[in-house]
Coordinates of C-alpha atoms and ligand atoms in Angstrom, one line a residue:
M29 CA -47.7 -67.9 1.6
R30 CA -50.2 -65.8 3.2
D31 CA -49.9 -63.0 5.8
I32 CA -46.5 -63.8 7.0
N33 CA -45.0 -62.0 9.7
K34 CA -41.6 -62.4 11.1
Y35 CA -40.0 -60.4 13.9
F36 CA -36.5 -60.1 14.9
V37 CA -35.2 -57.9 17.8
G38 CA -35.4 -54.5 16.4
A39 CA -36.9 -55.4 13.1
H40 CA -40.2 -56.3 11.7
A41 CA -38.7 -58.3 8.7
L42 CA -41.8 -59.5 7.2
D43 CA -45.1 -57.6 7.5
N44 CA -48.1 -59.5 6.3
C45 CA -46.3 -60.7 3.4
C46 CA -47.8 -62.9 0.7
F47 CA -46.1 -64.8 -2.2
T48 CA -47.6 -67.4 -4.7
L49 CA -45.6 -69.5 -6.8
Q50 CA -47.1 -71.6 -9.7
K51 CA -45.9 -74.9 -11.2
G52 CA -43.2 -74.6 -13.9
E53 CA -42.6 -70.8 -13.5
I54 CA -39.6 -68.9 -12.9
H55 CA -40.6 -66.3 -10.5
A56 CA -38.4 -63.5 -9.4
L57 CA -38.4 -61.6 -6.1
V58 CA -37.0 -58.2 -6.0
G59 CA -36.7 -55.4 -3.2
E60 CA -34.1 -53.1 -1.9
N61 CA -31.5 -54.3 0.6
G62 CA -33.2 -55.4 3.7
A63 CA -36.7 -55.6 2.2
G64 CA -37.0 -59.2 3.5
K65 CA -36.4 -61.5 0.5
S66 CA -33.9 -63.7 2.3
T67 CA -36.1 -63.9 5.4
L68 CA -39.0 -65.0 3.2
V69 CA -36.7 -67.6 1.6
K70 CA -35.7 -68.9 5.1
I71 CA -39.2 -69.4 6.1
M72 CA -39.9 -71.2 2.7
T73 CA -36.9 -73.6 3.4
G74 CA -37.5 -74.3 7.1
V75 CA -34.6 -72.4 8.4
Y76 CA -36.9 -70.2 10.5
T77 CA -39.6 -72.0 12.2
D78 CA -41.1 -69.1 14.3
Y79 CA -43.3 -67.0 12.3
D80 CA -46.8 -66.3 11.9
G81 CA -49.1 -66.9 8.8
E82 CA -50.1 -69.6 6.6
Y83 CA -47.9 -71.6 4.3
L84 CA -49.5 -73.9 1.7
F85 CA -47.1 -76.3 -0.3
C86 CA -48.8 -78.2 -3.2
G87 CA -52.1 -77.4 -1.8
N88 CA -51.4 -78.6 1.8
K89 CA -50.9 -76.6 4.9
V90 CA -47.2 -76.9 6.1
H91 CA -45.0 -75.5 8.8
F92 CA -41.6 -77.0 8.2
Q93 CA -39.7 -77.8 11.4
G94 CA -36.2 -77.6 9.8
I95 CA -34.2 -77.5 6.6
K96 CA -34.4 -81.3 6.3
E97 CA -38.2 -81.4 6.3
A98 CA -38.4 -78.6 3.7
Q99 CA -35.8 -80.5 1.5
Q100 CA -37.7 -83.9 1.9
A101 CA -40.8 -82.2 0.7
G102 CA -38.9 -81.2 -2.5
I103 CA -37.6 -77.8 -1.8
S104 CA -33.9 -77.1 -2.9
V105 CA -32.2 -73.8 -2.2
V106 CA -29.0 -71.8 -2.6
H107 CA -28.8 -69.3 0.0
Q108 CA -27.3 -65.8 -0.5
E109 CA -24.2 -66.4 1.6
L110 CA -22.3 -69.4 0.6
N111 CA -23.2 -72.3 2.8
M112 CA -20.5 -74.8 2.1
M113 CA -17.8 -76.5 4.2
N114 CA -14.5 -74.9 3.5
D115 CA -12.3 -77.8 4.7
L116 CA -14.2 -80.4 2.6
T117 CA -13.7 -81.3 -1.1
V118 CA -15.9 -80.1 -3.8
A119 CA -17.3 -83.8 -4.1
Q120 CA -17.8 -84.0 -0.4
N121 CA -19.7 -80.7 -0.4
I122 CA -21.9 -81.8 -3.2
F123 CA -23.1 -85.0 -1.6
I124 CA -22.9 -83.8 2.0
G125 CA -25.8 -85.3 4.0
R126 CA -26.6 -87.8 1.3
E127 CA -23.4 -89.8 0.8
S128 CA -24.9 -93.1 1.7
K129 CA -28.3 -94.2 0.7
G130 CA -28.2 -97.3 2.8
F131 CA -25.0 -98.5 1.2
F132 CA -21.4 -97.7 1.4
C133 CA -20.2 -95.1 -1.1
S134 CA -16.3 -95.1 -1.6
D135 CA -14.6 -91.7 -2.3
K136 CA -13.8 -92.9 -5.7
K137 CA -17.6 -93.3 -6.5
L138 CA -18.4 -89.9 -4.9
N139 CA -15.6 -88.2 -7.0
E140 CA -16.9 -89.9 -10.1
K141 CA -20.5 -88.8 -9.5
A142 CA -19.2 -85.3 -8.7
Q143 CA -17.2 -85.2 -11.8
K144 CA -20.2 -85.9 -13.9
L145 CA -22.2 -83.2 -12.2
I146 CA -19.3 -80.6 -12.7
S147 CA -18.9 -81.5 -16.2
D148 CA -22.6 -81.1 -16.9
F149 CA -22.3 -77.5 -15.5
D150 CA -19.0 -76.9 -17.2
I151 CA -17.2 -75.9 -13.9
K152 CA -13.5 -76.0 -14.2
V153 CA -12.7 -77.5 -10.8
K154 CA -11.6 -81.0 -9.6
P155 CA -14.0 -83.1 -7.3
T156 CA -11.0 -83.5 -5.0
E157 CA -10.2 -79.9 -4.7
L158 CA -10.8 -78.4 -1.2
L159 CA -13.6 -75.7 -1.2
K160 CA -11.5 -73.0 0.6
N161 CA -9.1 -73.0 -2.6
L162 CA -11.9 -72.1 -4.9
S163 CA -12.7 -68.4 -5.8
V164 CA -16.1 -67.3 -4.7
G165 CA -17.6 -67.6 -8.3
K166 CA -16.4 -71.3 -8.6
A167 CA -17.7 -72.1 -5.1
Q168 CA -20.9 -70.5 -6.1
M169 CA -21.3 -72.7 -9.2
V170 CA -20.6 -75.7 -7.1
E171 CA -23.4 -74.8 -4.7
I172 CA -25.8 -74.2 -7.6
A173 CA -24.8 -77.5 -9.2
R174 CA -25.5 -79.3 -5.7
A175 CA -28.9 -77.7 -5.3
M176 CA -29.9 -78.5 -8.8
S177 CA -28.7 -82.2 -8.5
F178 CA -31.5 -83.4 -6.2
E179 CA -34.0 -85.6 -8.1
S180 CA -37.1 -85.0 -6.1
T181 CA -36.8 -81.2 -6.3
K182 CA -40.1 -79.6 -7.0
V183 CA -39.2 -75.9 -6.1
L184 CA -35.8 -74.4 -6.5
I185 CA -34.8 -71.2 -4.7
L186 CA -31.9 -69.2 -5.7
D187 CA -31.0 -66.3 -3.6
E188 CA -28.7 -64.0 -5.5
P189 CA -27.2 -66.8 -7.4
T190 CA -25.6 -64.7 -10.1
A191 CA -24.0 -62.0 -7.7
A192 CA -20.6 -63.8 -7.8
L193 CA -21.0 -65.0 -11.5
S194 CA -19.8 -63.5 -14.7
E195 CA -22.3 -62.7 -17.6
S196 CA -21.3 -65.9 -19.4
E197 CA -21.7 -68.1 -16.3
S198 CA -24.9 -66.5 -15.6
H199 CA -26.0 -67.2 -19.1
D200 CA -25.2 -70.9 -18.7
L201 CA -27.2 -70.8 -15.4
F202 CA -30.2 -69.4 -17.2
E203 CA -30.1 -72.1 -19.8
K204 CA -30.2 -74.8 -16.8
M205 CA -33.1 -72.9 -15.3
E206 CA -35.0 -73.0 -18.4
N207 CA -34.5 -76.7 -18.7
L208 CA -35.7 -77.3 -15.1
R209 CA -38.7 -75.1 -15.8
K210 CA -39.6 -77.3 -18.8
K211 CA -39.5 -80.3 -16.5
G212 CA -42.3 -78.5 -14.5
I213 CA -40.0 -77.4 -11.6
S214 CA -40.8 -74.0 -10.2
I215 CA -38.1 -71.6 -9.5
V216 CA -37.8 -68.5 -7.1
F217 CA -35.1 -66.2 -8.3
I218 CA -33.6 -63.3 -6.5
S219 CA -31.3 -60.8 -8.0
H220 CA -30.5 -57.2 -8.0
R221 CA -29.7 -57.3 -11.6
L222 CA -33.0 -56.4 -13.1
G223 CA -31.8 -56.9 -16.7
E224 CA -31.5 -60.6 -15.8
I225 CA -34.9 -60.7 -14.4
M226 CA -36.5 -59.3 -17.6
K227 CA -34.7 -61.9 -19.6
I228 CA -35.3 -65.0 -17.6
A229 CA -38.4 -64.6 -15.3
D230 CA -42.2 -65.1 -16.1
R231 CA -43.5 -63.2 -13.2
V232 CA -41.9 -60.7 -10.6
T233 CA -43.0 -59.9 -7.1
V234 CA -41.8 -56.8 -5.5
M235 CA -41.4 -56.4 -1.8
R236 CA -40.7 -53.1 0.2
D237 CA -40.0 -52.9 4.0
G238 CA -41.1 -56.6 4.7
A239 CA -44.4 -56.1 2.8
Y240 CA -45.8 -57.5 -0.5
I241 CA -46.2 -54.8 -3.0
D242 CA -47.3 -56.3 -6.2
T243 CA -46.7 -59.2 -8.6
L244 CA -46.4 -58.3 -12.4
K245 CA -45.9 -60.4 -15.6
V246 CA -42.4 -59.6 -16.8
C247 CA -43.5 -59.6 -20.5
E248 CA -46.1 -56.8 -19.7
C249 CA -43.9 -54.3 -17.7
K250 CA -40.7 -52.3 -18.0
I251 CA -37.7 -52.2 -15.6
E252 CA -38.5 -48.5 -14.7
E253 CA -42.0 -49.8 -13.4
I254 CA -40.2 -52.4 -11.1
I255 CA -37.7 -49.9 -9.8
C256 CA -40.4 -47.5 -9.1
L257 CA -42.3 -50.1 -7.1
M258 CA -39.2 -51.1 -5.3
I259 CA -38.1 -47.9 -4.1
G260 CA -41.0 -45.6 -4.6
R261 CA -39.1 -43.2 -6.6
E262 CA -37.4 -43.0 -10.0
I263 CA -33.6 -43.1 -10.4
I264 CA -31.7 -40.9 -12.6
E265 CA -28.8 -42.5 -13.9
E266 CA -25.8 -40.0 -14.5
P267 CA -24.3 -40.3 -18.0
K268 CA -20.9 -41.7 -18.4
Q269 CA -18.3 -39.2 -18.0
R270 CA -14.5 -39.1 -17.3
S271 CA -13.8 -38.2 -13.8
G272 CA -11.4 -35.6 -14.8
V273 CA -7.9 -37.1 -14.6
K274 CA -5.4 -34.6 -15.6
E275 CA -3.4 -35.1 -18.8
N276 CA -0.2 -35.3 -16.9
A277 CA -1.4 -36.9 -13.7
P278 CA 1.3 -38.5 -11.9
T279 CA 1.5 -42.4 -11.4
V280 CA 0.4 -43.4 -8.0
L281 CA 0.7 -47.2 -8.6
E282 CA 2.9 -49.2 -10.9
V283 CA 2.9 -52.9 -11.1
T284 CA 5.5 -54.6 -13.4
N285 CA 5.8 -58.3 -14.5
L286 CA 3.7 -59.7 -11.4
K287 CA 3.8 -63.4 -11.5
S288 CA 2.2 -66.2 -9.4
S289 CA 0.4 -69.5 -10.2
K290 CA -2.6 -67.9 -11.3
V291 CA -1.2 -64.5 -12.6
K292 CA 0.9 -64.4 -15.7
D293 CA 3.2 -61.4 -16.1
V294 CA 0.8 -58.6 -15.4
S295 CA 2.0 -54.9 -15.6
F296 CA -0.2 -51.9 -15.4
I297 CA -0.2 -48.3 -14.0
L298 CA -2.8 -46.3 -12.1
N299 CA -2.7 -42.6 -12.3
K300 CA -3.7 -40.1 -9.6
G301 CA -7.5 -39.4 -9.7
E302 CA -8.2 -42.1 -12.0
I303 CA -10.8 -44.8 -11.8
L304 CA -9.3 -47.8 -13.4
G305 CA -11.5 -50.5 -14.3
F306 CA -10.7 -54.4 -14.3
A307 CA -12.9 -56.5 -16.4
G308 CA -12.8 -60.1 -17.3
L309 CA -14.7 -63.4 -16.7
V310 CA -14.8 -64.8 -13.1
G311 CA -11.6 -66.8 -12.7
S312 CA -9.6 -64.5 -15.1
G313 CA -7.2 -63.6 -12.5
R314 CA -8.3 -60.0 -11.4
T315 CA -8.8 -60.8 -7.7
E316 CA -5.5 -62.8 -7.7
V317 CA -3.6 -59.7 -9.1
M318 CA -5.1 -57.6 -6.3
R319 CA -4.4 -60.0 -3.5
L320 CA -0.7 -60.0 -4.7
I321 CA -0.6 -56.2 -4.5
Y322 CA -2.3 -56.1 -1.1
G323 CA 0.2 -58.6 0.2
V324 CA -2.3 -61.5 1.1
D325 CA -0.8 -63.8 -1.5
K326 CA 2.8 -64.4 -2.2
K327 CA 4.2 -63.3 -5.5
E328 CA 6.8 -65.3 -7.5
S329 CA 8.2 -62.2 -9.0
G330 CA 7.3 -58.7 -10.0
E331 CA 7.7 -55.2 -8.6
I332 CA 5.3 -52.7 -6.9
F333 CA 5.9 -49.0 -6.9
V334 CA 3.8 -46.7 -4.9
N335 CA 4.2 -43.0 -5.8
G336 CA 7.4 -44.0 -7.8
V337 CA 9.1 -45.7 -5.0
K338 CA 9.6 -49.6 -5.0
R339 CA 7.8 -51.1 -2.0
Q340 CA 8.0 -54.6 -0.5
I341 CA 4.6 -55.7 0.3
N342 CA 4.5 -59.0 2.1
H343 CA 1.5 -58.5 4.3
S344 CA -1.7 -56.4 4.2
K345 CA -0.2 -54.4 6.9
D346 CA 2.5 -53.3 4.5
A347 CA -0.1 -52.4 1.9
I348 CA -2.2 -50.3 4.4
K349 CA 1.1 -48.7 5.7
Y350 CA 1.5 -47.4 2.0
G351 CA -1.9 -46.2 1.6
I352 CA -3.4 -49.2 -0.3
G353 CA -6.8 -50.5 0.8
Y354 CA -8.5 -53.5 -0.5
L355 CA -12.4 -54.1 -0.4
S356 CA -12.6 -57.9 -0.7
E357 CA -15.2 -59.5 -3.1
D358 CA -15.9 -62.1 -0.4
R359 CA -17.1 -60.2 2.6
K360 CA -18.0 -63.2 4.5
R361 CA -14.5 -64.7 4.4
F362 CA -12.2 -61.6 4.5
G363 CA -14.1 -58.4 4.8
L364 CA -16.1 -58.6 8.0
M365 CA -16.1 -59.9 11.5
L366 CA -19.5 -61.3 11.6
G367 CA -19.9 -61.7 15.3
L368 CA -19.0 -58.2 16.0
S369 CA -21.3 -55.1 15.8
V370 CA -21.7 -52.6 13.0
M371 CA -19.6 -50.0 14.9
D372 CA -16.8 -52.4 15.8
N373 CA -16.4 -53.4 12.1
I374 CA -16.4 -49.9 11.0
V375 CA -14.0 -48.3 13.6
L376 CA -11.6 -51.2 14.6
P377 CA -9.3 -50.8 11.8
S378 CA -9.1 -47.1 12.4
Y379 CA -8.5 -47.0 16.2
T380 CA -5.2 -45.1 15.8
K381 CA -7.0 -42.5 13.9
L382 CA -9.8 -42.3 16.4
S383 CA -7.7 -42.3 19.5
K384 CA -6.1 -39.4 21.5
F385 CA -3.2 -39.8 23.8
G386 CA -3.7 -43.6 23.4
F387 CA -7.3 -43.5 24.3
V388 CA -10.1 -44.4 21.9
S389 CA -12.8 -41.7 21.9
K390 CA -16.2 -43.6 22.1
K391 CA -17.9 -40.5 21.2
K392 CA -15.9 -40.0 18.1
C393 CA -16.4 -43.7 17.2
L394 CA -20.2 -43.2 17.5
S395 CA -20.3 -40.1 15.6
E396 CA -18.2 -41.5 12.8
T397 CA -20.3 -44.8 12.7
Y398 CA -23.5 -42.6 12.7
R399 CA -22.1 -40.5 9.7
L400 CA -21.2 -43.5 7.7
I401 CA -24.5 -45.4 8.4
K402 CA -26.3 -42.1 7.1
Q403 CA -24.1 -41.7 4.1
L404 CA -24.3 -45.3 3.0
K405 CA -27.9 -45.7 4.1
I406 CA -27.0 -48.8 6.0
K407 CA -30.2 -50.4 7.4
T408 CA -29.5 -51.3 11.0
F409 CA -31.5 -50.5 14.0
D410 CA -28.5 -49.7 16.1
T411 CA -24.8 -49.2 15.9
N412 CA -24.5 -52.2 18.2
Q413 CA -26.4 -54.5 15.9
I414 CA -24.4 -57.7 15.0
V415 CA -23.2 -57.5 11.5
K416 CA -24.4 -61.2 11.1
K417 CA -27.9 -60.1 11.4
L418 CA -28.0 -57.5 8.7
S419 CA -29.2 -58.3 5.4
G420 CA -26.6 -59.2 2.7
G421 CA -26.4 -56.0 1.0
N422 CA -26.0 -54.0 4.0
Q423 CA -23.3 -56.2 5.3
Q424 CA -21.4 -55.1 2.1
K425 CA -22.2 -51.5 3.0
V426 CA -20.5 -52.0 6.3
V427 CA -17.2 -53.2 4.7
I428 CA -17.2 -50.1 2.3
G429 CA -17.8 -47.8 5.5
K430 CA -14.9 -49.6 7.1
W431 CA -12.7 -48.5 4.2
L432 CA -13.9 -45.1 3.9
L433 CA -12.9 -44.2 7.4
Q434 CA -9.3 -45.3 6.7
D435 CA -8.4 -42.7 4.4
M436 CA -6.5 -44.8 2.0
D437 CA -5.0 -43.0 -1.1
I438 CA -5.5 -46.1 -3.2
L439 CA -8.5 -48.1 -3.0
I440 CA -9.2 -51.3 -4.7
F441 CA -12.9 -52.2 -4.8
D442 CA -13.4 -55.9 -5.7
E443 CA -17.1 -56.2 -6.9
P444 CA -18.3 -53.2 -4.9
T445 CA -21.9 -53.5 -5.8
R446 CA -22.4 -57.2 -5.7
G447 CA -25.7 -57.8 -3.8
I448 CA -26.4 -54.0 -3.6
D449 CA -29.8 -52.8 -4.8
V450 CA -30.2 -50.4 -7.7
G451 CA -30.8 -47.3 -5.4
A452 CA -27.7 -48.0 -3.1
R453 CA -25.7 -48.8 -6.2
E454 CA -26.1 -45.2 -7.3
E455 CA -25.1 -44.0 -3.9
I456 CA -21.9 -46.1 -4.2
Y457 CA -21.1 -44.6 -7.6
I458 CA -21.6 -41.2 -6.3
M459 CA -19.3 -42.0 -3.4
I460 CA -16.6 -43.3 -5.6
K461 CA -16.7 -40.1 -7.6
K462 CA -16.4 -38.1 -4.5
L463 CA -13.4 -40.2 -3.4
I464 CA -11.9 -39.3 -6.8
N465 CA -12.6 -35.6 -6.2
Q466 CA -10.9 -35.8 -2.8
G467 CA -7.7 -37.0 -4.7
N468 CA -8.0 -40.8 -4.3
S469 CA -7.2 -43.1 -7.0
I470 CA -9.2 -46.2 -7.4
I471 CA -9.3 -49.6 -9.0
V472 CA -12.6 -51.3 -9.6
I473 CA -13.0 -54.8 -10.4
S474 CA -16.5 -55.7 -11.7
S475 CA -18.1 -58.5 -13.7
D476 CA -21.0 -56.2 -14.5
L477 CA -19.9 -54.5 -17.8
T478 CA -22.5 -51.8 -17.5
E479 CA -20.8 -50.9 -14.3
I480 CA -17.3 -51.0 -15.9
V481 CA -18.1 -48.9 -18.8
R482 CA -20.1 -46.6 -16.6
L483 CA -17.4 -45.9 -14.0
S484 CA -14.0 -46.3 -15.5
D485 CA -11.6 -43.8 -17.1
R486 CA -9.6 -46.7 -18.5
V487 CA -10.3 -50.4 -18.7
M488 CA -7.9 -53.2 -18.2
V489 CA -9.3 -56.7 -19.5
M490 CA -8.0 -59.9 -18.1
S491 CA -8.3 -63.5 -19.4
E492 CA -6.6 -66.6 -18.0
G493 CA -4.3 -64.6 -15.8
K494 CA -3.1 -62.3 -18.6
I495 CA -3.9 -58.8 -19.4
T496 CA -5.5 -59.1 -23.0
G497 CA -6.2 -55.4 -23.6
E498 CA -6.3 -51.9 -22.4
L499 CA -9.1 -49.6 -23.5
D500 CA -9.4 -45.9 -23.0
I501 CA -13.2 -45.1 -21.9
S502 CA -13.6 -43.2 -25.2
E503 CA -13.2 -46.5 -27.1
A504 CA -14.5 -49.0 -24.6
N505 CA -18.0 -50.7 -25.0
Q506 CA -19.3 -54.0 -23.8
E507 CA -18.7 -55.8 -27.0
K508 CA -15.0 -54.8 -27.1
I509 CA -14.5 -55.8 -23.5
M510 CA -16.3 -59.2 -23.9
T511 CA -14.1 -59.9 -27.0
L512 CA -10.9 -59.4 -25.2
A513 CA -12.3 -61.1 -22.0
T514 CA -12.9 -64.4 -23.9
Q515 CA -9.5 -64.4 -25.7
G516 CA -7.5 -67.3 -24.8
Ligands
LIG613 N1 -31.0 -62.7 12.1 C1 -31.5 -61.5 12.1 N2 -31.6 -60.8 13.3 C2 -32.1 -59.6 13.3 N3 -32.6 -58.9 12.3 C3 -32.4 -59.6 11.0 C4 -31.9 -60.9 11.0 N4 -31.9 -61.4 9.6 C5 -32.5 -60.2 9.0 N5 -32.7 -59.2 9.7 C6 -33.4 -58.0 9.4 O1 -34.6 -58.3 8.6 C7 -34.7 -57.4 7.5 C8 -34.9 -58.0 6.3 O2 -33.6 -58.8 5.9 P1 -33.4 -59.8 4.7 O3 -32.1 -60.4 4.9 O4 -34.5 -60.7 4.4 O5 -33.3 -58.6 3.5 P2 -33.1 -58.8 1.9 O6 -34.3 -58.4 1.2 O7 -32.7 -60.3 1.6 O8 -31.8 -57.8 1.5 P3 -30.7 -58.0 0.8 O9 -31.0 -57.5 -0.7 O10 -29.6 -57.0 1.3 O11 -30.0 -59.4 0.7 C9 -33.5 -56.4 7.6 O12 -33.8 -55.3 8.2 C10 -32.5 -57.1 8.4 O13 -31.7 -56.4 9.2
LIG614 MG1 -30.9 -61.1 0.9

């Protein structure tokens, strides 16, 4: 791709950008949130047809006029945001658009074919399951399996495929990628987890502000070099430290014997001023526990105490009333109203707080929105920008902004840094520490073990719906957590 330019209203998303992919290589594409990675991918795959510049595919000049054309040429893609039909089954999703190759294909056949693919990928779902009933991680695995199942694929593009995956699932994915590479397939791999890139990629291209910066051979460079190119400065990691929970800090949240179909007898406490980490593999039940506490799913039994008082939480409104906020792991389905503006997403849930005598102060809304855009470094050209048009990572920041404004005592962050670039990740850690200093108490679910160890005061580990262990940060390390997380 040569001298690619792409303009949106208010954004010059690609600025003379270049990119070269060789046969049989795994080529990582990195850059901060909003750098233009997904936009480049959408041009490669025919999603965007209006752009300037030259696109050569297998030596021929091309200008795909739609996703079908790109796919027929041999390009498969997994986009950053899940792209599947919630009301269809897993099998239907996998074979959508190619059910019948001239002959009738029964549901049974379709399910059998899907089952084979699912088993190959070791995904624990049934072909007949509806997609909307899957966790994000599983849905993501299904979409990857789908993209990898096209026989004519020459180029496979994965836009943050591992963001919703656990380490072991990512590891499986890397093996599959390796096999495809051996077959001569070229892979474009986008990820904010630079460690993964060092492990799996042959070359890495860095983008910044829509422009091409450099392409390096992975075996010849260090992570620090890549970060420097990405953000033009070095990041100083704060050492791991306790956030200073007092010895006799009161318990703000206590959960006893929580049960549902996916949660098996979970009990734990959260102390004031504490960061409690929840580790475990994707599907281990962490999100399910939080959804029960937040009142979005119905519990079979179990009790919830907030500040020592037993509370009935049957709806998220109840949870919010008692000061519990939940930042969902799946922003597209639960966290955001994609068709509304940045400001509306941030201020709507806080309307009562922002209004005086029943009138919402527009000025106050604007100033609060500006403050959060600045604090979280949300890349948007205006407070009125529709959230759908922000880059993936910046959408995540909007969800965080929305919760920060609401002043909840207890905040549950489910995968807060998923899809967030390294620089912004540090900002989010700093913000979490700040919240703690203000007297909040926080639960963090993360599949990133480095993050868990770095942030938490105490770590709960879950496996198959049960809590398999509790570690104080002084004794926690990645190996111990992994051992507990894989316990049956
Ligand atoms: N549909 C759109 N309309 C307007 N602006 C857009 C649209 N899509 C992307 N942009 C803007 O283009 C720029 C590049 O976005 P892009 O999604 O390509 O970033 P990215 O590198 O994939 O970031 P992330 O790591 O957050 O996924 C951003 O400034 C974004 O706000
Ligand atoms: Mg992106």
